[in-house]
Amino acid sequence: MTTQQLNGVALPNEDGFFGEYGGQFIPPHLKIAMDEINVAYEEIRQQPEFIQELKDLFQYYVGRPSPLFHAKRLSEKLGGAQIYLKREDLNHTGAHKINHCLGEALLAKYMGKSKVIAETGAGQHGVALATACALVGIPCEIHMGQVDIEKEHPNVVKMKILGAKLVAVTRGTATLKDAVDSAFEEYLNDPENYIYAIGSVVGPHPFPKMVRDFQSIIGEEIKQQSQQQFGKLPDYIVACVGGGSNAIGAFTAFLADDAVQLVGVEPSGHGLDTDKHSATLTLGKPSQIHGMACYVLEDESGEPLPVHSIASGLDYPGVGPQHSYLKDVGRVQYDVASDQECLDAYMTLSRVEGIIPALESAHAVAWAIRTAGNLSSDINIVINLSGRGDKDADYVAEKLGL
Ligand SMILES: *Cc1c(COP(=O)(O)O)cnc(C)c1O
């Protein structure tokens, strides 16, 4: 974990800016709390005990390194580039989120916090955080909209089993946005003793930096594994982008390797010409949301637009500030995949490789399926398979009439 730079620009600078994006667009009392977290994080991340504890947890608890798997049958079927899968779906709890949740829970412990607070939409972040807090032995409080609670029964019971206190939010539309407000209010009751654990590379500084650092293990492993398995760096690394944590985790180790093409895939949902998509970097514009400057999908009056994706983990009208910067400087290419392409990719990977991907990850798979046939067989594409698709199986089966 070193300070990240690209062409002499610090990512982020001391004020938490990635170029013109990021920062802290928050009230002064919250800025004080965030600055304290930043100072503590910068201290703790140098401590040998913290580094060793996180390293051991990654290895013995999460099961890292996650394998880099050569999808030979899929590569053959597509008749072009070789496809490799970075198997974040094999992590304990079934996705990449455990990487930063463990980091945040450990940070809370080292800072002597008495409670970790977060919101959750579909419940994926809530379950990963409840898991990490159970392990570290720190109380965890998850705020979730009543509407989401009714939709996401398996995740709700998992959080309860793991010992998290679940707060049902009934105000407003009783969904994610209201859960964020509610969780933040609770946090502000005692920012001295509580810590807010953000679920992606978003929100005010230092969260985009911290969550990125905890996730960057993904790309570090890809770098080693690709050298071992095919003797060079990948030609392409592709990942889905919601807030952007799994993508930035896969990209970070390669930012200075210009020959490695980095591709982030956003949901075009029902189509970019409809109002049912979540393609923030593709169609949004620079603005502010949730305490940071970044690309945002918003209406003329500056209100965030309702967004849609078949993958609930990707429907967010903002995006990580570092992704916003990497788009502007052209280091990462951002493309889209539609709901239908994702369903097709979900089924194809399941039937050709016996691996059921999360609908989120299926966006990256869909991009590779669309692209591989146009490339020669000595080109390697690494797909960051951010999570497993068991959670989506009932939905897909119903959708396809299976
Ligand atoms: C939450 C989630 C995502 C989206 O979050 P990012 O921060 O964009 O990575 C992607 N894949 C899976 C499996 C998830 O659970």
JSON list of N, CA and C in Angstrom, two decimals, residues 202-230:
[
{"chain": "A", "resi": 202, "resn": "VAL", "atom": "N", "xyz": [-16.43, 5.51, -2.96]},
{"chain": "A", "resi": 202, "resn": "VAL", "atom": "CA", "xyz": [-17.24, 6.73, -3.10]},
{"chain": "A", "resi": 202, "resn": "VAL", "atom": "C", "xyz": [-17.32, 7.45, -1.75]},
{"chain": "A", "resi": 203, "resn": "GLY", "atom": "N", "xyz": [-18.01, 8.60, -1.74]},
{"chain": "A", "resi": 203, "resn": "GLY", "atom": "CA", "xyz": [-18.17, 9.37, -0.51]},
{"chain": "A", "resi": 203, "resn": "GLY", "atom": "C", "xyz": [-17.00, 10.33, -0.34]},
{"chain": "A", "resi": 204, "resn": "PRO", "atom": "N", "xyz": [-17.00, 11.05, 0.81]},
{"chain": "A", "resi": 204, "resn": "PRO", "atom": "CA", "xyz": [-15.94, 12.03, 1.05]},
{"chain": "A", "resi": 204, "resn": "PRO", "atom": "C", "xyz": [-14.59, 11.37, 1.29]},
{"chain": "A", "resi": 205, "resn": "HIS", "atom": "N", "xyz": [-13.51, 12.08, 0.99]},
{"chain": "A", "resi": 205, "resn": "HIS", "atom": "CA", "xyz": [-12.15, 11.70, 1.37]},
{"chain": "A", "resi": 205, "resn": "HIS", "atom": "C", "xyz": [-12.15, 11.39, 2.86]},
{"chain": "A", "resi": 206, "resn": "PRO", "atom": "N", "xyz": [-11.53, 10.34, 3.37]},
{"chain": "A", "resi": 206, "resn": "PRO", "atom": "CA", "xyz": [-10.57, 9.46, 2.68]},
{"chain": "A", "resi": 206, "resn": "PRO", "atom": "C", "xyz": [-11.15, 8.17, 2.11]},
{"chain": "A", "resi": 207, "resn": "PHE", "atom": "N", "xyz": [-12.50, 8.02, 2.05]},
{"chain": "A", "resi": 207, "resn": "PHE", "atom": "CA", "xyz": [-13.03, 6.70, 1.69]},
{"chain": "A", "resi": 207, "resn": "PHE", "atom": "C", "xyz": [-12.65, 6.22, 0.29]},
{"chain": "A", "resi": 208, "resn": "PRO", "atom": "N", "xyz": [-12.69, 7.08, -0.74]},
{"chain": "A", "resi": 208, "resn": "PRO", "atom": "CA", "xyz": [-12.30, 6.57, -2.06]},
{"chain": "A", "resi": 208, "resn": "PRO", "atom": "C", "xyz": [-10.86, 6.03, -2.09]},
{"chain": "A", "resi": 209, "resn": "LYS", "atom": "N", "xyz": [-9.99, 6.67, -1.31]},
{"chain": "A", "resi": 209, "resn": "LYS", "atom": "CA", "xyz": [-8.59, 6.22, -1.24]},
{"chain": "A", "resi": 209, "resn": "LYS", "atom": "C", "xyz": [-8.47, 4.93, -0.42]},
{"chain": "A", "resi": 210, "resn": "MET", "atom": "N", "xyz": [-9.12, 4.92, 0.75]},
{"chain": "A", "resi": 210, "resn": "MET", "atom": "CA", "xyz": [-9.00, 3.79, 1.67]},
{"chain": "A", "resi": 210, "resn": "MET", "atom": "C", "xyz": [-9.57, 2.51, 1.07]},
{"chain": "A", "resi": 211, "resn": "VAL", "atom": "N", "xyz": [-10.77, 2.62, 0.54]},
{"chain": "A", "resi": 211, "resn": "VAL", "atom": "CA", "xyz": [-11.41, 1.43, -0.03]},
{"chain": "A", "resi": 211, "resn": "VAL", "atom": "C", "xyz": [-10.60, 0.94, -1.23]},
{"chain": "A", "resi": 212, "resn": "ARG", "atom": "N", "xyz": [-10.07, 1.87, -2.04]},
{"chain": "A", "resi": 212, "resn": "ARG", "atom": "CA", "xyz": [-9.20, 1.51, -3.15]},
{"chain": "A", "resi": 212, "resn": "ARG", "atom": "C", "xyz": [-7.97, 0.72, -2.66]},
{"chain": "A", "resi": 213, "resn": "ASP", "atom": "N", "xyz": [-7.34, 1.24, -1.61]},
{"chain": "A", "resi": 213, "resn": "ASP", "atom": "CA", "xyz": [-6.15, 0.57, -1.09]},
{"chain": "A", "resi": 213, "resn": "ASP", "atom": "C", "xyz": [-6.46, -0.87, -0.64]},
{"chain": "A", "resi": 214, "resn": "PHE", "atom": "N", "xyz": [-7.59, -1.02, 0.08]},
{"chain": "A", "resi": 214, "resn": "PHE", "atom": "CA", "xyz": [-7.94, -2.37, 0.56]},
{"chain": "A", "resi": 214, "resn": "PHE", "atom": "C", "xyz": [-8.26, -3.31, -0.61]},
{"chain": "A", "resi": 215, "resn": "GLN", "atom": "N", "xyz": [-8.80, -2.78, -1.69]},
{"chain": "A", "resi": 215, "resn": "GLN", "atom": "CA", "xyz": [-9.15, -3.63, -2.83]},
{"chain": "A", "resi": 215, "resn": "GLN", "atom": "C", "xyz": [-7.98, -3.87, -3.78]},
{"chain": "A", "resi": 216, "resn": "SER", "atom": "N", "xyz": [-6.90, -3.10, -3.65]},
{"chain": "A", "resi": 216, "resn": "SER", "atom": "CA", "xyz": [-5.84, -3.18, -4.66]},
{"chain": "A", "resi": 216, "resn": "SER", "atom": "C", "xyz": [-5.10, -4.51, -4.64]},
{"chain": "A", "resi": 217, "resn": "ILE", "atom": "N", "xyz": [-5.33, -5.32, -3.61]},
{"chain": "A", "resi": 217, "resn": "ILE", "atom": "CA", "xyz": [-4.79, -6.68, -3.57]},
{"chain": "A", "resi": 217, "resn": "ILE", "atom": "C", "xyz": [-5.21, -7.48, -4.82]},
{"chain": "A", "resi": 218, "resn": "ILE", "atom": "N", "xyz": [-6.37, -7.17, -5.37]},
{"chain": "A", "resi": 218, "resn": "ILE", "atom": "CA", "xyz": [-6.86, -7.92, -6.55]},
{"chain": "A", "resi": 218, "resn": "ILE", "atom": "C", "xyz": [-5.87, -7.77, -7.71]},
{"chain": "A", "resi": 219, "resn": "GLY", "atom": "N", "xyz": [-5.51, -6.54, -8.04]},
{"chain": "A", "resi": 219, "resn": "GLY", "atom": "CA", "xyz": [-4.61, -6.30, -9.16]},
{"chain": "A", "resi": 219, "resn": "GLY", "atom": "C", "xyz": [-3.19, -6.77, -8.88]},
{"chain": "A", "resi": 220, "resn": "GLU", "atom": "N", "xyz": [-2.76, -6.63, -7.61]},
{"chain": "A", "resi": 220, "resn": "GLU", "atom": "CA", "xyz": [-1.42, -7.12, -7.26]},
{"chain": "A", "resi": 220, "resn": "GLU", "atom": "C", "xyz": [-1.33, -8.61, -7.53]},
{"chain": "A", "resi": 221, "resn": "GLU", "atom": "N", "xyz": [-2.38, -9.34, -7.16]},
{"chain": "A", "resi": 221, "resn": "GLU", "atom": "CA", "xyz": [-2.37, -10.79, -7.42]},
{"chain": "A", "resi": 221, "resn": "GLU", "atom": "C", "xyz": [-2.44, -11.08, -8.92]},
{"chain": "A", "resi": 222, "resn": "ILE", "atom": "N", "xyz": [-3.26, -10.34, -9.65]},
{"chain": "A", "resi": 222, "resn": "ILE", "atom": "CA", "xyz": [-3.36, -10.58, -11.11]},
{"chain": "A", "resi": 222, "resn": "ILE", "atom": "C", "xyz": [-1.98, -10.40, -11.74]},
{"chain": "A", "resi": 223, "resn": "LYS", "atom": "N", "xyz": [-1.24, -9.42, -11.29]},
{"chain": "A", "resi": 223, "resn": "LYS", "atom": "CA", "xyz": [0.09, -9.14, -11.85]},
{"chain": "A", "resi": 223, "resn": "LYS", "atom": "C", "xyz": [1.01, -10.34, -11.68]},
{"chain": "A", "resi": 224, "resn": "GLN", "atom": "N", "xyz": [1.07, -10.87, -10.47]},
{"chain": "A", "resi": 224, "resn": "GLN", "atom": "CA", "xyz": [1.90, -12.06, -10.20]},
{"chain": "A", "resi": 224, "resn": "GLN", "atom": "C", "xyz": [1.41, -13.27, -10.97]},
{"chain": "A", "resi": 225, "resn": "GLN", "atom": "N", "xyz": [0.11, -13.49, -10.91]},
{"chain": "A", "resi": 225, "resn": "GLN", "atom": "CA", "xyz": [-0.46, -14.71, -11.50]},
{"chain": "A", "resi": 225, "resn": "GLN", "atom": "C", "xyz": [-0.33, -14.71, -13.01]},
{"chain": "A", "resi": 226, "resn": "SER", "atom": "N", "xyz": [-0.48, -13.54, -13.65]},
{"chain": "A", "resi": 226, "resn": "SER", "atom": "CA", "xyz": [-0.39, -13.52, -15.10]},
{"chain": "A", "resi": 226, "resn": "SER", "atom": "C", "xyz": [1.06, -13.79, -15.53]},
{"chain": "A", "resi": 227, "resn": "GLN", "atom": "N", "xyz": [2.03, -13.26, -14.80]},
{"chain": "A", "resi": 227, "resn": "GLN", "atom": "CA", "xyz": [3.44, -13.57, -15.09]},
{"chain": "A", "resi": 227, "resn": "GLN", "atom": "C", "xyz": [3.69, -15.07, -14.95]},
{"chain": "A", "resi": 228, "resn": "GLN", "atom": "N", "xyz": [3.17, -15.65, -13.87]},
{"chain": "A", "resi": 228, "resn": "GLN", "atom": "CA", "xyz": [3.36, -17.09, -13.64]},
{"chain": "A", "resi": 228, "resn": "GLN", "atom": "C", "xyz": [2.67, -17.94, -14.69]},
{"chain": "A", "resi": 229, "resn": "GLN", "atom": "N", "xyz": [1.44, -17.55, -15.05]},
{"chain": "A", "resi": 229, "resn": "GLN", "atom": "CA", "xyz": [0.62, -18.45, -15.86]},
{"chain": "A", "resi": 229, "resn": "GLN", "atom": "C", "xyz": [0.77, -18.23, -17.37]},
{"chain": "A", "resi": 230, "resn": "PHE", "atom": "N", "xyz": [1.01, -17.00, -17.80]},
{"chain": "A", "resi": 230, "resn": "PHE", "atom": "CA", "xyz": [1.25, -16.82, -19.23]},
{"chain": "A", "resi": 230, "resn": "PHE", "atom": "C", "xyz": [2.45, -15.93, -19.56]}
]
